[in-house]
Tab-separated table of C-alpha atoms and ligand atoms in Angstrom:
chain	number	residue	atom	x	y	z
A	1	UNK	CA	397.964	78.916	281.314
A	2	UNK	CA	400.369	78.903	278.423
A	3	UNK	CA	399.422	77.918	274.870
A	4	UNK	CA	401.879	75.597	273.118
A	5	UNK	CA	404.310	77.072	272.516
A	6	UNK	CA	403.653	76.184	268.907
A	7	UNK	CA	405.143	77.098	265.539
A	8	UNK	CA	407.768	75.767	263.169
A	9	UNK	CA	410.715	76.357	265.488
A	10	UNK	CA	408.894	74.811	268.481
A	11	UNK	CA	408.201	71.514	266.714
A	12	UNK	CA	404.661	71.403	268.132
A	13	UNK	CA	401.886	71.737	265.640
A	14	UNK	CA	398.676	69.945	266.709
A	15	UNK	CA	396.949	73.360	266.707
A	16	UNK	CA	398.170	74.242	263.227
A	17	UNK	CA	396.146	74.235	260.033
A	18	UNK	CA	397.401	73.385	256.570
A	19	UNK	CA	398.741	76.934	256.076
A	20	UNK	CA	401.025	76.460	259.062
A	21	UNK	CA	399.062	79.019	261.088
A	22	UNK	CA	398.002	78.425	264.692
A	23	UNK	CA	394.222	77.943	264.715
A	24	UNK	CA	394.112	79.526	268.188
A	25	UNK	CA	395.932	82.568	266.835
A	26	UNK	CA	399.009	82.247	269.071
A	27	UNK	CA	401.329	83.988	269.625
A	28	UNK	CA	399.068	87.035	270.067
A	29	UNK	CA	400.358	90.607	269.775
A	30	UNK	CA	401.658	92.571	272.714
A	31	UNK	CA	398.962	94.994	273.955
A	32	UNK	CA	399.715	97.783	276.468
A	33	UNK	CA	396.123	98.191	277.685
A	34	UNK	CA	393.035	95.988	277.368
A	35	UNK	CA	390.862	97.084	274.446
A	36	UNK	CA	387.151	96.306	274.503
A	37	UNK	CA	385.766	96.585	271.003
A	38	UNK	CA	382.183	96.690	269.820
A	39	UNK	CA	381.815	92.916	269.672
A	40	UNK	CA	382.222	90.640	272.656
A	41	UNK	CA	385.861	89.666	272.299
A	42	UNK	CA	388.251	92.025	274.098
A	43	UNK	CA	391.955	92.292	273.322
A	44	UNK	CA	393.548	91.661	276.719
A	45	UNK	CA	396.566	93.496	278.004
A	46	UNK	CA	399.729	91.528	277.153
A	47	UNK	CA	402.722	93.483	278.368
A	48	UNK	CA	406.006	92.986	276.601
A	49	UNK	CA	409.168	92.218	278.627
A	50	UNK	CA	410.244	95.830	277.857
A	51	UNK	CA	407.081	97.061	279.611
A	52	UNK	CA	407.705	94.849	282.627
A	53	UNK	CA	405.843	91.738	281.401
A	54	UNK	CA	406.971	88.395	282.853
A	55	UNK	CA	408.732	85.704	280.926
A	56	UNK	CA	409.070	82.018	281.780
A	57	UNK	CA	410.574	78.820	280.436
A	58	UNK	CA	407.930	76.249	279.428
A	59	UNK	CA	408.875	72.848	277.969
A	60	UNK	CA	412.345	74.214	277.447
A	61	UNK	CA	411.160	77.268	275.537
A	62	UNK	CA	411.225	80.901	276.595
A	63	UNK	CA	407.648	82.310	276.538
A	64	UNK	CA	406.137	85.722	277.307
A	65	UNK	CA	402.674	87.260	277.634
A	66	UNK	CA	401.884	86.646	273.968
A	67	UNK	CA	401.374	82.942	274.820
A	68	UNK	CA	399.094	83.350	277.845
A	69	UNK	CA	395.593	81.843	277.514
A	70	UNK	CA	393.011	84.106	279.262
A	71	UNK	CA	392.301	82.698	282.722
A	72	UNK	CA	391.037	83.570	286.200
A	73	UNK	CA	393.544	82.713	288.995
A	74	UNK	CA	390.735	82.121	291.509
A	75	UNK	CA	388.962	79.565	289.323
A	76	UNK	CA	392.223	77.857	288.367
A	77	UNK	CA	393.104	77.427	292.052
A	78	UNK	CA	389.586	76.541	293.235
A	79	UNK	CA	389.097	73.803	290.640
A	80	UNK	CA	392.754	72.866	290.240
A	81	UNK	CA	392.209	72.823	286.520
A	82	UNK	CA	393.056	74.769	283.393
A	83	UNK	CA	390.001	76.889	282.732
A	84	UNK	CA	389.912	79.326	279.842
A	85	UNK	CA	387.957	82.378	281.037
A	86	UNK	CA	386.803	85.107	278.671
A	87	UNK	CA	385.485	88.434	279.838
A	88	UNK	CA	381.892	89.102	278.756
A	89	UNK	CA	381.760	92.866	278.887
A	90	UNK	CA	378.635	93.475	276.834
A	91	UNK	CA	374.994	92.902	277.697
A	92	UNK	CA	374.785	91.513	274.176
A	93	UNK	CA	376.652	88.418	275.362
A	94	UNK	CA	373.920	87.454	277.809
A	95	UNK	CA	371.806	85.548	275.329
A	96	UNK	CA	374.836	83.431	274.465
A	97	UNK	CA	375.668	82.788	278.138
A	98	UNK	CA	372.103	81.563	278.689
A	99	UNK	CA	372.368	79.341	275.646
A	100	UNK	CA	375.571	77.691	276.853
A	101	UNK	CA	374.632	77.150	280.509
A	102	UNK	CA	371.409	75.475	279.435
A	103	UNK	CA	372.713	73.281	276.659
A	104	UNK	CA	374.011	70.493	278.908
A	105	UNK	CA	377.295	68.645	278.988
A	106	UNK	CA	379.181	67.624	275.881
A	107	UNK	CA	379.764	63.895	276.005
A	108	UNK	CA	380.704	61.137	273.595
A	109	UNK	CA	381.082	57.426	274.271
A	110	UNK	CA	382.416	54.726	272.050
A	111	UNK	CA	383.344	51.094	272.325
A	112	UNK	CA	383.792	47.905	270.398
A	113	UNK	CA	381.247	45.154	270.739
A	114	UNK	CA	380.169	42.066	268.936
A	115	UNK	CA	377.478	42.348	266.295
A	116	UNK	CA	374.006	41.814	267.724
A	117	UNK	CA	375.105	42.175	271.351
A	118	UNK	CA	373.046	45.286	272.125
A	119	UNK	CA	372.534	45.988	275.826
A	120	UNK	CA	369.526	48.289	275.884
A	121	UNK	CA	369.816	48.989	279.600
A	122	UNK	CA	373.412	50.039	279.249
A	123	UNK	CA	372.566	52.184	276.232
A	124	UNK	CA	369.851	53.872	278.231
A	125	UNK	CA	372.232	54.668	281.085
A	126	UNK	CA	374.897	55.908	278.702
A	127	UNK	CA	372.407	58.052	276.827
A	128	UNK	CA	371.320	60.045	279.860
A	129	UNK	CA	372.649	63.519	280.424
A	130	UNK	CA	375.884	63.219	282.307
A	131	UNK	CA	375.966	65.166	285.550
A	132	UNK	CA	379.383	66.560	286.379
A	133	UNK	CA	381.046	66.291	289.797
A	134	UNK	CA	380.157	69.888	290.637
A	135	UNK	CA	376.527	69.424	289.682
A	136	UNK	CA	376.366	66.141	291.640
A	137	UNK	CA	376.919	67.607	295.144
A	138	UNK	CA	374.661	70.517	294.238
A	139	UNK	CA	371.803	68.056	293.721
A	140	UNK	CA	372.779	65.907	296.757
A	141	UNK	CA	372.710	68.904	299.098
A	142	UNK	CA	369.334	69.889	297.638
A	143	UNK	CA	370.439	73.353	296.646
A	144	UNK	CA	367.862	75.050	294.453
A	145	UNK	CA	368.334	74.166	290.782
A	146	UNK	CA	366.548	77.269	289.593
A	147	UNK	CA	364.718	80.234	290.964
A	148	UNK	CA	362.592	82.934	289.469
A	149	UNK	CA	362.252	86.476	290.662
A	150	UNK	CA	360.133	88.509	290.469
A	151	UNK	CA	356.943	86.509	290.046
A	152	UNK	CA	355.234	87.112	286.709
A	153	UNK	CA	351.460	87.207	286.554
A	154	UNK	CA	349.615	86.940	283.264
A	155	UNK	CA	345.929	87.556	283.718
A	156	UNK	CA	343.633	86.944	280.875
A	157	UNK	CA	340.363	88.710	281.356
A	158	UNK	CA	340.366	92.433	280.941
A	159	UNK	CA	336.931	92.503	282.573
A	160	UNK	CA	338.569	91.365	285.819
A	161	UNK	CA	340.643	94.517	285.766
A	162	UNK	CA	337.611	96.651	285.069
A	163	UNK	CA	335.939	95.294	288.217
A	164	UNK	CA	338.480	97.183	290.307
A	165	UNK	CA	336.587	100.152	291.629
A	166	UNK	CA	338.730	101.868	294.274
A	167	UNK	CA	340.271	105.279	293.606
A	168	UNK	CA	343.836	103.994	293.516
A	169	UNK	CA	343.107	101.360	290.839
A	170	UNK	CA	342.051	104.132	288.441
A	171	UNK	CA	345.688	105.276	288.327
A	172	UNK	CA	346.887	101.871	287.121
A	173	UNK	CA	347.650	100.420	283.714
A	174	UNK	CA	346.520	96.866	282.982
A	175	UNK	CA	350.044	95.521	283.478
A	176	UNK	CA	350.485	97.323	286.816
A	177	UNK	CA	347.551	95.599	288.532
A	178	UNK	CA	349.349	92.409	289.740
A	179	UNK	CA	351.917	94.551	291.572
A	180	UNK	CA	349.208	95.902	293.892
A	181	UNK	CA	346.407	93.311	293.861
A	182	UNK	CA	346.041	89.536	294.040
A	183	UNK	CA	343.310	87.520	292.361
A	184	UNK	CA	341.766	85.475	295.154
A	185	UNK	CA	340.180	82.034	295.091
A	186	UNK	CA	336.826	83.759	295.561
A	187	UNK	CA	337.338	85.356	292.110
A	188	UNK	CA	337.782	88.836	293.493
A	189	UNK	CA	340.662	91.247	293.693
A	190	UNK	CA	342.311	91.883	297.068
A	191	UNK	CA	345.000	94.404	297.897
A	192	UNK	CA	348.459	93.000	298.509
A	193	UNK	CA	349.405	92.670	302.168
A	194	UNK	CA	353.187	92.625	301.654
A	195	UNK	CA	355.485	95.040	299.907
A	196	UNK	CA	356.362	98.721	300.008
A	197	UNK	CA	353.883	101.410	301.039
A	198	UNK	CA	352.564	103.575	298.221
A	199	UNK	CA	352.821	107.286	298.915
A	200	UNK	CA	349.491	109.123	299.091
A	201	UNK	CA	347.436	105.920	299.276
A	202	UNK	CA	347.418	104.583	302.865
A	203	UNK	CA	346.950	100.818	303.040
A	204	UNK	CA	348.128	100.206	299.452
A	205	UNK	CA	351.220	97.983	299.104
A	206	UNK	CA	353.391	97.387	296.073
A	207	UNK	CA	354.931	93.940	295.623
A	208	UNK	CA	357.782	92.925	293.287
A	209	UNK	CA	355.368	90.876	291.142
A	210	UNK	CA	355.208	91.976	287.519
A	211	UNK	CA	352.225	91.820	285.214
A	212	UNK	CA	352.566	90.722	281.613
A	213	UNK	CA	350.189	90.819	278.684
A	214	UNK	CA	350.033	87.976	276.203
A	215	UNK	CA	351.900	88.566	272.971
A	216	UNK	CA	349.548	89.322	270.083
A	217	UNK	CA	350.796	89.326	266.483
A	218	UNK	CA	349.939	92.470	264.487
A	219	UNK	CA	348.007	90.280	262.036
A	220	UNK	CA	345.364	89.825	264.763
A	221	UNK	CA	344.432	93.433	264.063
A	222	UNK	CA	341.895	94.513	266.723
A	223	UNK	CA	343.386	92.257	269.428
A	224	UNK	CA	346.763	93.761	268.677
A	225	UNK	CA	345.461	97.330	268.871
A	226	UNK	CA	343.597	96.550	272.085
A	227	UNK	CA	346.888	95.325	273.533
A	228	UNK	CA	348.568	98.581	272.483
A	229	UNK	CA	345.885	100.643	274.220
A	230	UNK	CA	346.156	98.567	277.409
A	231	UNK	CA	349.676	99.940	277.818
A	232	UNK	CA	348.461	103.538	277.523
A	233	UNK	CA	345.085	103.921	279.240
A	234	UNK	CA	344.820	103.590	283.035
A	235	UNK	CA	341.762	102.502	285.002
A	236	UNK	CA	339.169	102.024	282.242
A	237	UNK	CA	335.604	101.084	283.132
A	238	UNK	CA	334.547	99.284	279.941
A	239	UNK	CA	335.692	98.361	276.428
A	240	UNK	CA	333.892	101.448	275.160
A	241	UNK	CA	335.829	103.486	277.667
A	242	UNK	CA	339.070	102.026	276.224
A	243	UNK	CA	337.989	103.088	272.745
A	244	UNK	CA	337.096	106.605	273.868
A	245	UNK	CA	339.820	109.148	273.154
A	246	UNK	CA	339.360	112.773	274.209
A	247	UNK	CA	335.621	112.213	274.593
A	248	UNK	CA	335.166	110.610	271.160
A	249	UNK	CA	334.062	106.962	271.006
A	250	UNK	CA	335.924	105.226	268.157
A	251	UNK	CA	334.288	102.210	266.507
A	252	UNK	CA	337.547	100.209	266.369
A	253	UNK	CA	340.594	99.893	268.608
A	254	UNK	CA	342.738	100.745	265.610
A	255	UNK	CA	341.075	104.130	265.227
A	256	UNK	CA	341.520	104.716	268.947
A	257	UNK	CA	345.242	103.932	268.555
A	258	UNK	CA	345.455	106.389	265.677
A	259	UNK	CA	343.760	109.104	267.744
A	260	UNK	CA	346.131	108.385	270.617
A	261	UNK	CA	349.032	108.899	268.204
A	262	UNK	CA	350.334	105.350	268.733
A	263	UNK	CA	350.607	104.446	265.050
A	264	UNK	CA	352.237	107.532	263.649
A	265	UNK	CA	355.794	106.271	263.630
A	266	UNK	CA	357.706	103.007	263.822
A	267	UNK	CA	358.460	103.216	267.537
A	268	UNK	CA	356.511	99.984	268.175
A	269	UNK	CA	358.639	98.102	265.658
A	270	UNK	CA	361.777	99.734	266.912
A	271	UNK	CA	360.958	98.609	270.465
A	272	UNK	CA	360.122	95.128	269.164
A	273	UNK	CA	363.454	94.837	267.365
A	274	UNK	CA	365.353	96.255	270.367
A	275	UNK	CA	363.881	93.601	272.655
A	276	UNK	CA	364.445	90.897	270.055
A	277	UNK	CA	368.087	91.922	269.635
A	278	UNK	CA	368.712	91.295	273.321
A	279	UNK	CA	366.892	87.969	273.567
A	280	UNK	CA	366.943	86.298	270.172
A	281	UNK	CA	369.607	84.596	268.150
A	282	UNK	CA	370.309	86.326	264.819
A	283	UNK	CA	368.308	83.811	262.775
A	284	UNK	CA	365.203	84.358	264.915
A	285	UNK	CA	365.742	88.093	264.685
A	286	UNK	CA	365.791	87.884	260.890
A	287	UNK	CA	362.438	86.096	260.976
A	288	UNK	CA	361.125	88.806	263.275
A	289	UNK	CA	362.214	91.562	260.896
A	290	UNK	CA	360.670	89.697	257.964
A	291	UNK	CA	357.368	89.432	259.824
A	292	UNK	CA	357.433	93.121	260.680
A	293	UNK	CA	358.143	94.036	257.054
A	294	UNK	CA	355.410	91.782	255.715
A	295	UNK	CA	352.642	92.300	258.219
A	296	UNK	CA	353.162	95.570	260.032
A	297	UNK	CA	353.875	98.052	257.251
A	298	UNK	CA	356.557	100.087	259.032
A	299	UNK	CA	356.905	103.530	257.466
A	300	UNK	CA	360.711	103.448	257.310
A	301	UNK	CA	361.961	99.854	256.994
A	302	UNK	CA	365.438	100.922	255.960
A	303	UNK	CA	366.062	102.664	259.267
A	304	UNK	CA	365.040	99.446	261.078
A	305	UNK	CA	367.585	97.557	259.027
A	306	UNK	CA	370.293	100.188	259.546
A	307	UNK	CA	369.767	100.236	263.296
A	308	UNK	CA	369.752	96.471	263.811
A	309	UNK	CA	371.896	95.183	260.945
A	310	UNK	CA	374.754	94.246	263.308
A	311	UNK	CA	372.427	92.081	265.395
A	312	UNK	CA	370.853	90.624	262.256
A	313	UNK	CA	374.219	89.501	260.882
A	314	UNK	CA	376.145	88.594	264.078
A	315	UNK	CA	376.199	84.872	263.297
A	316	UNK	CA	377.394	85.460	259.744
A	317	UNK	CA	380.313	87.521	261.018
A	318	UNK	CA	381.094	84.841	263.607
A	319	UNK	CA	381.123	82.132	260.938
A	320	UNK	CA	383.386	84.241	258.736
A	321	UNK	CA	385.705	84.849	261.687
A	322	UNK	CA	385.911	81.119	262.357
A	323	UNK	CA	386.666	80.430	258.701
A	324	UNK	CA	389.385	83.080	258.540
A	325	UNK	CA	390.693	83.384	262.097
A	326	UNK	CA	393.742	85.362	261.085
A	327	UNK	CA	391.919	88.114	259.194
A	328	UNK	CA	390.411	89.895	262.254
A	329	UNK	CA	387.136	90.378	260.363
A	330	UNK	CA	384.604	92.975	261.489
A	331	UNK	CA	381.181	93.959	260.143
A	332	UNK	CA	381.363	94.998	256.492
A	333	UNK	CA	379.101	95.290	253.458
A	334	UNK	CA	379.760	91.704	252.421
A	335	UNK	CA	378.545	90.437	255.811
A	336	UNK	CA	375.445	92.684	255.701
A	337	UNK	CA	374.778	91.630	252.140
A	338	UNK	CA	374.716	87.975	253.136
A	339	UNK	CA	372.222	88.768	255.898
A	340	UNK	CA	370.010	90.597	253.385
A	341	UNK	CA	370.102	87.647	251.008
A	342	UNK	CA	369.048	85.292	253.825
A	343	UNK	CA	366.215	87.656	254.759
A	344	UNK	CA	365.110	87.877	251.121
A	345	UNK	CA	365.082	84.084	250.815
A	346	UNK	CA	363.177	83.385	254.030
A	347	UNK	CA	360.041	81.261	253.580
A	348	UNK	CA	357.170	83.474	252.411
A	349	UNK	CA	359.825	86.140	252.239
A	350	UNK	CA	358.462	88.190	249.368
A	351	UNK	CA	359.064	91.443	251.096
A	352	UNK	CA	356.551	94.184	250.583
A	353	UNK	CA	359.258	96.608	251.460
A	354	UNK	CA	361.780	95.007	249.152
A	355	UNK	CA	362.469	98.239	247.223
A	356	UNK	CA	363.244	100.035	250.485
A	357	UNK	CA	365.804	97.395	251.351
A	358	UNK	CA	367.196	97.614	247.823
A	359	UNK	CA	367.717	101.330	248.400
A	360	UNK	CA	370.185	100.362	251.079
A	361	UNK	CA	372.607	100.018	248.180
A	362	UNK	CA	373.445	96.359	248.567
A	363	UNK	CA	373.336	93.687	245.913
A	364	UNK	CA	370.470	91.373	246.589
A	365	UNK	CA	368.943	88.394	244.831
A	366	UNK	CA	365.834	89.625	243.101
A	367	UNK	CA	362.498	87.765	243.152
A	368	UNK	CA	360.949	86.333	239.991
A	369	UNK	CA	358.674	89.328	239.533
A	370	UNK	CA	355.608	87.126	240.124
A	371	UNK	CA	353.860	89.606	242.408
A	372	UNK	CA	354.309	92.445	239.912
A	373	UNK	CA	352.856	90.431	237.041
A	374	UNK	CA	350.005	89.246	239.237
A	375	UNK	CA	349.099	92.817	240.138
A	376	UNK	CA	349.093	93.812	236.454
A	377	UNK	CA	346.698	90.982	235.527
A	378	UNK	CA	344.383	91.777	238.413
A	379	UNK	CA	344.305	95.466	237.562
A	380	UNK	CA	343.519	94.738	233.897
A	381	UNK	CA	340.540	92.490	234.717
A	382	UNK	CA	339.209	94.784	237.419
A	383	UNK	CA	339.573	97.852	235.189
A	384	UNK	CA	336.759	96.410	233.027
A	385	UNK	CA	334.527	96.008	236.070
A	386	UNK	CA	334.942	92.248	236.116
A	387	UNK	CA	335.674	90.084	239.111
A	388	UNK	CA	339.218	88.823	239.688
A	389	UNK	CA	339.977	86.827	242.771
A	390	UNK	CA	343.296	86.415	244.561
A	391	UNK	CA	343.677	83.460	246.848
A	392	UNK	CA	346.502	81.681	248.661
A	393	UNK	CA	346.684	78.689	250.936
A	394	UNK	CA	347.890	80.630	253.952
A	395	UNK	CA	346.691	83.919	255.361
A	396	UNK	CA	350.225	85.335	255.296
A	397	UNK	CA	350.655	84.682	251.581
A	398	UNK	CA	347.140	85.936	250.856
A	399	UNK	CA	347.653	89.379	252.383
A	400	UNK	CA	350.573	89.974	250.034
A	401	UNK	CA	348.187	89.941	247.063
A	402	UNK	CA	345.865	92.879	246.342
A	403	UNK	CA	342.533	91.892	247.897
A	404	UNK	CA	343.905	88.466	248.684
A	405	UNK	CA	342.072	85.936	250.863
A	406	UNK	CA	342.567	82.286	251.692
A	407	UNK	CA	341.436	79.570	249.288
A	408	UNK	CA	339.002	78.107	251.786
A	409	UNK	CA	337.413	81.441	252.595
A	410	UNK	CA	337.011	82.583	248.993
A	411	UNK	CA	335.701	79.370	247.494
A	412	UNK	CA	333.742	78.398	250.587
A	413	UNK	CA	335.461	75.039	250.440
A	414	UNK	CA	334.334	72.338	252.855
A	415	UNK	CA	336.739	72.120	255.812
A	416	UNK	CA	337.227	68.398	255.481
A	417	UNK	CA	338.112	68.003	251.815
A	418	UNK	CA	339.361	64.466	252.245
A	419	UNK	CA	335.887	63.173	253.089
A	420	UNK	CA	334.039	65.131	250.381
A	421	UNK	CA	335.335	63.955	247.031
A	422	UNK	CA	332.759	65.831	244.924
A	423	UNK	CA	332.813	69.284	246.515
A	424	UNK	CA	331.939	72.320	244.350
A	425	UNK	CA	332.089	76.089	244.837
A	426	UNK	CA	331.274	79.480	243.169
A	427	UNK	CA	333.489	81.177	240.540
A	428	UNK	CA	335.111	84.325	239.008
A	429	UNK	CA	336.793	85.375	235.744
A	430	UNK	CA	340.441	85.172	236.831
A	431	UNK	CA	341.766	83.113	239.668
A	432	UNK	CA	345.300	83.675	240.954
A	433	UNK	CA	346.197	80.858	243.296
A	434	UNK	CA	349.465	81.431	245.134
A	435	UNK	CA	351.296	78.523	246.785
A	436	UNK	CA	349.195	76.050	244.862
A	437	UNK	CA	351.728	73.294	245.593
A	438	UNK	CA	350.958	73.184	249.308
A	439	UNK	CA	347.199	72.868	248.820
A	440	UNK	CA	345.703	69.375	248.892
A	441	UNK	CA	344.975	67.789	245.517
A	442	UNK	CA	341.277	67.573	246.390
A	443	UNK	CA	341.122	71.374	246.738
A	444	UNK	CA	342.321	71.851	243.152
A	445	UNK	CA	339.938	69.144	241.967
A	446	UNK	CA	336.989	70.871	243.639
A	447	UNK	CA	337.856	74.153	241.902
A	448	UNK	CA	338.410	72.360	238.600
A	449	UNK	CA	335.061	70.597	238.835
A	450	UNK	CA	333.344	73.910	239.454
A	451	UNK	CA	335.045	75.477	236.438
B	501	LIG	ZN1	399.085	77.179	268.516
């Protein structure tokens, strides 16, 4: 597995760019020991001839370890092919491995044919995903194409859980239930018959099945807080019981969360970002952070950024590395700054916590100052005891405005504006209408008619 050899004195330059540099970065440097850095690309050991490294003559040229393409001898022999193998040493690489093994085969076909002679059947065959020779026998021998372990159970009704009445069930959290019980066709719970014995509870078995609770966005307020409590309180008997903390019945799940001390710090958002960093591509992670900043009011957004900024800007670094392969780029302020600018410019990305991010000391594109001016106008009108309304087309945009609600809710607009051309609604002194451009024309006309 030897690259080239390439370079001016080897007269072989298909891998060279206009600067005369090898785009694959060969020859590499000699390295005494393999170095695994913080990102996923190790520097492999490449021993020099002085250190006992081998040399060989390839295409008439003397080469050494600097020219070796990373490989695995077993795979090379098993498949009788040149296979470039890179060592994934970090759990952070897993999301990329999953992406590549699921993306299918790269394939391109081309041909020359007479105008108008389209063979749809042939096009259909050619357009199908091409199955490689190794995948072919796998299918022919009916080996499993996928498997999933352990089983995941999502059960919807919390009441079902509350029906459990035996002593052991009172020790369980909502998510633990499917490990010990099955939901039968008779709509009752039955203890699992397989699995490991549970100490202290004769007859109780624990299976590998995991329970999961549906994801609930923080904007769903009470649902979200209920979900939080479900991960803290074992064996409740009723919703009231879930809301009771230290003998005090709270009137909302949010208050119960506060009493339980679940909302005092940003640990929820930290855990959310930690899970996202493992599973999501950087762009999705940036959306996640934006949502957390906008909707969840973390107390210390800058620490979230500081902790996850590498994950949030991984793709930007990768792009920069591809553009300048010889510069051995690593994370730096310029990379982070680009990530911040992308975050700032995300759709509906008027960050509540913008100033906190600005404190990070990076240059960042400022907004137009619209929100600030809006708040001034609203405060002035309301100071005189008059009514000022803030509306936006979407709930997300509306909550960014002081007292903001959606257009439909505030003006009691008919749901089907297209069919009611002469709709009217009730009115205030000042109307701030954010994202006017995405509202239907008939909505504006209805407001205008009312005015
Ligand atoms: Zn080269």
